Coordinates of C-alpha atoms and ligand atoms in Angstrom, one line a residue:
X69 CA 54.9 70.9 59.8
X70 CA 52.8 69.3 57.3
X71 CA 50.3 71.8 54.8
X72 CA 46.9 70.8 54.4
X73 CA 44.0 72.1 52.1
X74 CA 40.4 72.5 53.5
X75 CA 39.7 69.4 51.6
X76 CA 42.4 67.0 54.0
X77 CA 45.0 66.7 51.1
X78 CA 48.5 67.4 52.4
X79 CA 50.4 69.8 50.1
X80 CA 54.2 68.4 49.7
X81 CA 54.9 69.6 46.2
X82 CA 55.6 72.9 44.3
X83 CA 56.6 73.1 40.5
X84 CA 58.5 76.4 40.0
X85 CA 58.3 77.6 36.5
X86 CA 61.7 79.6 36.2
X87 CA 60.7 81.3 32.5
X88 CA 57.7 81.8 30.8
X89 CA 60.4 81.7 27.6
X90 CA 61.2 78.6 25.3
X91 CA 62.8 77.9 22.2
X92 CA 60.2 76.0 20.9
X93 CA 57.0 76.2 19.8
X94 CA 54.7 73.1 20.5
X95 CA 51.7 73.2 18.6
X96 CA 49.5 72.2 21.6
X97 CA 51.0 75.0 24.0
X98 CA 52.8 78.3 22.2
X99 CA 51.5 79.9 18.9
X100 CA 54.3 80.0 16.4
X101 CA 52.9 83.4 16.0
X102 CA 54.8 85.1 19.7
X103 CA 58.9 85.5 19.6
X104 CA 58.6 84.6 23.1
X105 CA 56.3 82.9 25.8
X106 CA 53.4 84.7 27.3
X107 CA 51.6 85.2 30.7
X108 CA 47.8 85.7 30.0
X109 CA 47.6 88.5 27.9
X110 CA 51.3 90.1 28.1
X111 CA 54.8 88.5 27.5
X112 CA 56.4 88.8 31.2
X113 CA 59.0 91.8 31.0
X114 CA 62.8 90.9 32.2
X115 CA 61.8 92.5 35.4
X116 CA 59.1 91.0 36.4
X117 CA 60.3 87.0 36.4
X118 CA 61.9 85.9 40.3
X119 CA 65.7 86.3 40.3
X120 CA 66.9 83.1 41.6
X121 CA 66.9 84.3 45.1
X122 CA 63.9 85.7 45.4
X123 CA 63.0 81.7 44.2
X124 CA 65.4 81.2 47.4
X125 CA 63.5 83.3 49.4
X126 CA 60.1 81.0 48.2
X127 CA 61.7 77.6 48.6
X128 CA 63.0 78.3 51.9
X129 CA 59.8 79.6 53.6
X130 CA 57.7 76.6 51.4
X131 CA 59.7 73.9 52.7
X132 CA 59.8 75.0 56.2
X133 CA 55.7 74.5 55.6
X134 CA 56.4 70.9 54.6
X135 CA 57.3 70.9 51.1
X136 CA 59.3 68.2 50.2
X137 CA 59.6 67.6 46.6
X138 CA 60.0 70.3 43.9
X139 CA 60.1 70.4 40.0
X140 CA 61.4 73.4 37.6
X141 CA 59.7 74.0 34.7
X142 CA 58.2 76.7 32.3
X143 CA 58.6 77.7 29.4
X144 CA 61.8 75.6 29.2
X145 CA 63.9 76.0 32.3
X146 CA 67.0 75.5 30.5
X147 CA 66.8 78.6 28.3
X148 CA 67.4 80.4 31.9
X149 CA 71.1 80.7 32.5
X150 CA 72.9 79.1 35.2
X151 CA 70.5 76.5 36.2
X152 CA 73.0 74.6 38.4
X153 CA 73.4 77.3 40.5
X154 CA 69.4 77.6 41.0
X155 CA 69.5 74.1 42.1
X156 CA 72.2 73.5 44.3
X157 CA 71.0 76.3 46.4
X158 CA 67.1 73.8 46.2
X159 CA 69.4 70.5 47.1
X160 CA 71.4 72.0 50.0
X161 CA 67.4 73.8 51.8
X162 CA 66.6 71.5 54.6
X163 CA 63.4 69.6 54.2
X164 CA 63.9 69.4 50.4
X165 CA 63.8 65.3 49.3
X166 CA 63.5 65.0 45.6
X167 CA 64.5 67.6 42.9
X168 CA 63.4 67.1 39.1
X169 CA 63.2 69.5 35.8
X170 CA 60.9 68.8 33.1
X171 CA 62.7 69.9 29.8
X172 CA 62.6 69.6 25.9
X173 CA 66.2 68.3 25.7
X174 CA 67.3 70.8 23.1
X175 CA 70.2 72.0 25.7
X176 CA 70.1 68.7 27.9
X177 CA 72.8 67.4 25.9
X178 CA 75.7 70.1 27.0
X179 CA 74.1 70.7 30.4
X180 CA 73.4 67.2 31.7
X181 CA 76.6 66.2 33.9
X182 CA 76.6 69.8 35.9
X183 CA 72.7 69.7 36.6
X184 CA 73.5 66.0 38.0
X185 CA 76.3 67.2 39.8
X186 CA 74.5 70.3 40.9
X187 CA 72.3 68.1 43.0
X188 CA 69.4 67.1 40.0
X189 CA 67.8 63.7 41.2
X190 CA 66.0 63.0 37.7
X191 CA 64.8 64.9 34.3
X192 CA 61.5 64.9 32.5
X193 CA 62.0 65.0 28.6
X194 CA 59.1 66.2 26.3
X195 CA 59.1 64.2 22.9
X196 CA 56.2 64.3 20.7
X197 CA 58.0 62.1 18.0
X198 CA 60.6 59.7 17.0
X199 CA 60.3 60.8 13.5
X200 CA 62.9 63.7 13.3
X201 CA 60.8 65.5 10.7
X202 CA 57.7 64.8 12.6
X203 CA 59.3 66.1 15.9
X204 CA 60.5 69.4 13.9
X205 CA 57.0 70.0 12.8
X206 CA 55.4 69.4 16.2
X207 CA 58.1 71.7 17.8
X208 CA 58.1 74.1 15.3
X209 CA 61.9 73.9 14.5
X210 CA 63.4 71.5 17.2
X211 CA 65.8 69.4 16.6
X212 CA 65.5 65.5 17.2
X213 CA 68.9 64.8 17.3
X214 CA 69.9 67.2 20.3
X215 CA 67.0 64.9 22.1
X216 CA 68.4 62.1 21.5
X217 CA 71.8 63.7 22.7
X218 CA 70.3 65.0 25.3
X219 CA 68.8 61.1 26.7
X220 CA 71.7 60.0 26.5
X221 CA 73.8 62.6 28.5
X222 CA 70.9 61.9 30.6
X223 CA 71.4 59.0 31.6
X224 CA 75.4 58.9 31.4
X225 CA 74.8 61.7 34.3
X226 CA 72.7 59.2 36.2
X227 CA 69.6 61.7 35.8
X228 CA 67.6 58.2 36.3
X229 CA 65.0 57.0 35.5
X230 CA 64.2 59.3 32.7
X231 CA 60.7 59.7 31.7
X232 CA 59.9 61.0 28.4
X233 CA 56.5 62.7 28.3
X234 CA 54.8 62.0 25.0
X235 CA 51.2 64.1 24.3
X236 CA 48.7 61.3 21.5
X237 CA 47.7 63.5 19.1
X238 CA 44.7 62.3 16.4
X239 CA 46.3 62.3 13.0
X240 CA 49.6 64.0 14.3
X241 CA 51.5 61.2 16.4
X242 CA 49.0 58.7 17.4
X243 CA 50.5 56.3 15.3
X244 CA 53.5 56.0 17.1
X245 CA 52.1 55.4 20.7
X246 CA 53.4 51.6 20.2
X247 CA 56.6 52.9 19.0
X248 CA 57.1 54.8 21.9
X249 CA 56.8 51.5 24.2
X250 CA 59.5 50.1 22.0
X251 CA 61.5 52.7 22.4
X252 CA 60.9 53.3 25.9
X253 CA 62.1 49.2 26.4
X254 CA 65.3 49.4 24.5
X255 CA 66.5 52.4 26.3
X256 CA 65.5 52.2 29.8
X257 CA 63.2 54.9 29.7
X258 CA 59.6 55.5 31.0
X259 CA 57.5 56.1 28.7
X260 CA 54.8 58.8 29.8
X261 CA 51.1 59.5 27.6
X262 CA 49.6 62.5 28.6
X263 CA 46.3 63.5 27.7
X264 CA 46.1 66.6 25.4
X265 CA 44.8 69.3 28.0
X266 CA 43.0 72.2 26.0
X267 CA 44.3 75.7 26.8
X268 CA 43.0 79.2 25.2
X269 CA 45.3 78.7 22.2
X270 CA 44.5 75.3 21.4
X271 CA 41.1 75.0 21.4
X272 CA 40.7 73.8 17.4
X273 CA 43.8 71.3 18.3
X274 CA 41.7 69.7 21.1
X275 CA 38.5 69.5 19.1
X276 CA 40.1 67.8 16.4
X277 CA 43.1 65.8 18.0
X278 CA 41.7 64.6 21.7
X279 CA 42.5 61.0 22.8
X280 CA 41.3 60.1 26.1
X281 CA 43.6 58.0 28.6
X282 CA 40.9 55.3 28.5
X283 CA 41.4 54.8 24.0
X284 CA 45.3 55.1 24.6
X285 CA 45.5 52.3 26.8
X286 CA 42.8 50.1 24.4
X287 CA 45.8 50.8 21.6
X288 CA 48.4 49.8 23.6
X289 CA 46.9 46.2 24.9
X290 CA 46.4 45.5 21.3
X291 CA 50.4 44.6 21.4
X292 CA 51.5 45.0 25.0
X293 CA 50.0 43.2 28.1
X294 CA 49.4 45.8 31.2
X295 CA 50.0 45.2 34.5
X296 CA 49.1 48.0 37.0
X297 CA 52.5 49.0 39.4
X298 CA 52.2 51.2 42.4
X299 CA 55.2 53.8 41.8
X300 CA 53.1 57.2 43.6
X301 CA 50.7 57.7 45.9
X302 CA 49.6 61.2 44.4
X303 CA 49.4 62.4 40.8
X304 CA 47.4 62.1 37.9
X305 CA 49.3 59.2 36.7
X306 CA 48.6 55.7 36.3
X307 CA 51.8 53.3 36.1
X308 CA 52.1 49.4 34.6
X309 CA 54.7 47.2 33.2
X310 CA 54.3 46.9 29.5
X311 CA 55.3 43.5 28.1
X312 CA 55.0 42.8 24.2
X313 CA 52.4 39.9 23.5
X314 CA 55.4 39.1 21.3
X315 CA 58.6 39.3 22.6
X316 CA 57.8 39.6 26.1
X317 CA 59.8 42.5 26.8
X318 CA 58.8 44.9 29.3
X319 CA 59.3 48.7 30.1
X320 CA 57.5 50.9 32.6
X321 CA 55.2 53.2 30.7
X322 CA 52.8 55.7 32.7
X323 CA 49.1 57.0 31.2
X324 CA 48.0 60.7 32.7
X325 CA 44.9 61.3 32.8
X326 CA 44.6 64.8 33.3
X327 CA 41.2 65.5 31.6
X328 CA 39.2 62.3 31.9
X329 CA 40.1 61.3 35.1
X330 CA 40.2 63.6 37.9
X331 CA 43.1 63.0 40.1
X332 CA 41.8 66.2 42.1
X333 CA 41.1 64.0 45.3
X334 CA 44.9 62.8 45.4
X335 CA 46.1 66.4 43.9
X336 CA 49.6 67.4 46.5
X337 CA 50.2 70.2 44.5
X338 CA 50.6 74.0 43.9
X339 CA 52.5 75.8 41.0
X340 CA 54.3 79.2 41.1
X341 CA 54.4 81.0 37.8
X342 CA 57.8 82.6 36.8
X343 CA 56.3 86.0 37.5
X344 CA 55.4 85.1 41.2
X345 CA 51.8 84.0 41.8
X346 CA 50.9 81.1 43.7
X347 CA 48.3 78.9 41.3
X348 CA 46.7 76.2 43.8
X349 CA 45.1 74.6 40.4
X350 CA 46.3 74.0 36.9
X351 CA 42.6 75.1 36.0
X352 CA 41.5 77.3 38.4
X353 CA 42.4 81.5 37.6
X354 CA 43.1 81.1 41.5
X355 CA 46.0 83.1 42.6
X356 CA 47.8 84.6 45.4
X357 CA 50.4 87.3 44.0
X358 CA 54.0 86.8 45.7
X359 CA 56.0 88.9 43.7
X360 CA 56.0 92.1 45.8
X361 CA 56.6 90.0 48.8
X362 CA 59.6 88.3 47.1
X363 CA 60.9 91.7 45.8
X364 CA 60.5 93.9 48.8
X365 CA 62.1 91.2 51.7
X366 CA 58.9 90.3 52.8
X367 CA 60.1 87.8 56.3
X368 CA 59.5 84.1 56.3
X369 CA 56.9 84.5 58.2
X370 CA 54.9 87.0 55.3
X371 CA 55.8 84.8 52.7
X372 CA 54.3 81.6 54.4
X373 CA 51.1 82.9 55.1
X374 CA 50.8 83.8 51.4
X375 CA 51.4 80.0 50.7
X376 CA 48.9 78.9 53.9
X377 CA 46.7 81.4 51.6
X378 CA 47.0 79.5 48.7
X379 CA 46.8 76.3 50.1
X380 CA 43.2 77.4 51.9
X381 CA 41.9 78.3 48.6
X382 CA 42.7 75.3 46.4
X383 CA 39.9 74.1 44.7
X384 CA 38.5 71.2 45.7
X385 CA 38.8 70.1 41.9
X386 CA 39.2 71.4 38.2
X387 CA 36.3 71.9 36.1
X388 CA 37.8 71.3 32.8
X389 CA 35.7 68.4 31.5
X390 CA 32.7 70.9 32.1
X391 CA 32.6 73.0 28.8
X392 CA 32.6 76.4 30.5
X393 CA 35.8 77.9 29.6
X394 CA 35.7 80.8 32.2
X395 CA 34.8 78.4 34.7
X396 CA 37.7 76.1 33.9
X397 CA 40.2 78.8 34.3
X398 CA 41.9 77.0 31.0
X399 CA 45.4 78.9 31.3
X400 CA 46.2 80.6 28.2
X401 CA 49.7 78.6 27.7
X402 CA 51.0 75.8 29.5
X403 CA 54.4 77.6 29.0
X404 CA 53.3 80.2 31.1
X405 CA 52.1 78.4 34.2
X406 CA 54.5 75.7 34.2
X407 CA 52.2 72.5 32.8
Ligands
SAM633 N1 59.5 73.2 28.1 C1 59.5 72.1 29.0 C2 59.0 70.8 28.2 O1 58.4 71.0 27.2 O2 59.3 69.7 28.8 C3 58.8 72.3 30.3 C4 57.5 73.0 30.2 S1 56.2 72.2 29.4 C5 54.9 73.4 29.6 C6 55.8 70.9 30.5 C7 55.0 69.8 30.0 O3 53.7 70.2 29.7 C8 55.6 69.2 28.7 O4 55.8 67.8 28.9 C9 54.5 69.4 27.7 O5 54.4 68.3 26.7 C10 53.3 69.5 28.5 N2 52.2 70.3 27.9 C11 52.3 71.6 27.5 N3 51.1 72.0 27.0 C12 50.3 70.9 27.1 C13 48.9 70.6 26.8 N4 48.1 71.5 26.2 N5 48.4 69.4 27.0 C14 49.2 68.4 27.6 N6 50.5 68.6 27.9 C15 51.0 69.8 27.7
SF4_634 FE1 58.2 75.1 25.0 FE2 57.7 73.0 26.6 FE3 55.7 74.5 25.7 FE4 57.0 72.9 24.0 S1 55.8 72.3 25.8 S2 56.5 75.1 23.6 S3 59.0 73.0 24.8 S4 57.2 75.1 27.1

């Protein structure tokens, strides 16, 4: 079975967010001011986040539909304890092809080999910096060094490629966007940019620190020669091999352009929150609850026409670019919704 939206875009990929908790506090997505992550305008009580097998329940009725490819996310997933077990029940559902985790590294370090052995085809790490003071800051309190432990149990776990997901900041970290290539060519990894996306806490951050995909690629050909790759067929992202006008050394870096460019046309996605709602669109307050379904035993056959539900009403695109914040459907925290 393959899902499709009213707009002919086949749906093949769900990020779960497992927590709305993290134990950081990135300036562009958590105020330093909660102790812990919050849905809209409450923190999500114990009760109300899906127990792994209600998740079980989800995955098994979504990839039935066609789903194919899944990422776990959140807050940061591996707060949540046993994480291996969550996804070697994922690997071993039918239909399932590709199984990531997007994750800010601090406990990648100690958990690497099990999630790789667990079934984990590749990781996502979020560094802002590759100044260890600077990265603190950023974070609010995280520690560079258990990144850096964290790549490289990575990679000795064959979590490969890695990508590291790195947010330009005006006068924060945009300095470093070269860097970063550097980096990214010395230790195998891909280097992602992702556009600063405004949320309802971040709104003076976005004024003042916005760099558009289009002025982070200008800085990069300054040193590096870009050639376009074709890695995906969906996604926001665009991929090229970065060579140094210097050396001549290449990585693979990636530039997401999730505010300037709409990808909506090519979007394959939806997102469940940790609490159970189905969002067909980062930036859309679109949702179809699925937590009482999960909860009560709802059949397969219930909780699949609560995805077919979702999948009829995603947008045909986001509306962030357009100033009107209701509109938009900004979340309030990326944490919350899964980024
Ligand atoms: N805690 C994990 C982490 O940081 O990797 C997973 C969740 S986090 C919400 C997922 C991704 O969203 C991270 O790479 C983070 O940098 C990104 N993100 C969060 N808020 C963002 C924002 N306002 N603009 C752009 N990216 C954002
Ligand atoms: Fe936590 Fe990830 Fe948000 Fe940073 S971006 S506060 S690590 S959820």
């Amino acid at each position: 079975m393959l899902l499709k939206d009213n707009f002919g875009r086949s749906i093949d990929y769900i990020r779960i967010s497992v927590t709305d908790r993290c134990n950081l506090r990135c300036v562009y997505c958590m105020p330093d001011t909660i102790k812990s992550g919050c849905y809209q305008d409450g923190k999500i009580n114990h009760d109300s986040i899906l127990t792994y097998e209600e998740i079980m329940r989800f995955v098994e009725a979504a990839s039935a539909l066609g789903i194919k490819k899944i990422r776990l996310t959140g807050g940061e997933p591996l707060v949540r304890n046993s994480m291996h077990e969550l996804i070697r029940s994922i690997k071993k559902m039918p239909g399932i092809e590709e199984l990531t985790l997007t994750t800010n590294g601090q406990r990648l370090a100690e958990t690497a080999a099990l999630l790789s052995q667990s079934g984990l085809d590749r990781v996502n790490i979020s560094l802002d910096s590759l100044r260890a003071d600077r990265y603190s800051e950023i974070t609010k309190g995280g520690s560079f060094e258990k990144v850096m432990a964290g790549i490289s149990a990575a990679e000795a776990a064959g979590l490969l490629p890695i990508k590291l997901n790195m947010v330009p900041m005006a006068g924060i970290n945009d300095d470093e966007i070269e860097e970063f290539i550097l980096f990214g060519i010395k230790t195998g990894c891909q280097i992602r940019f992702i556009e600063l996306m405004p949320t309802v806490v971040n709104e003076h951050l976005f004024t003042n620190g916005f760099i558009g995909s289009d002025e982070i690629k200008r800085r990069i050909e300054k040193q590096f020669q870009l050639t376009p790759l074709k890695l995906r067929k969906y996604g926001p992202a665009r991929y090229f091999t970065a060579a140094s006008r210097e050396t001549q050394a290449a990585g693979i870096i990636g530039i997401i352009s999730a505010v300037t460019c709409r990808f909506c046309p090519q979007c394959n996605r939806l997102r469940l929150t940790a609490d159970g709602r189905l969002r067909p669109c980062l930036y859309s307050n679109i949702e179809v609850g699925l937590f009482d379904a999960l909860r009560n035993n709802a059949t397969k056959e219930e909780i699949q026409n609560l995805i077919i539900q979702a999948v009829e009403l995603k947008p045909e695109r986001h509306h962030i670019s357009d100033g009107d914040e209701k509109k938009s459907g900004a979340p309030h925290m990326m944490s919350g919704v899964g980024g």
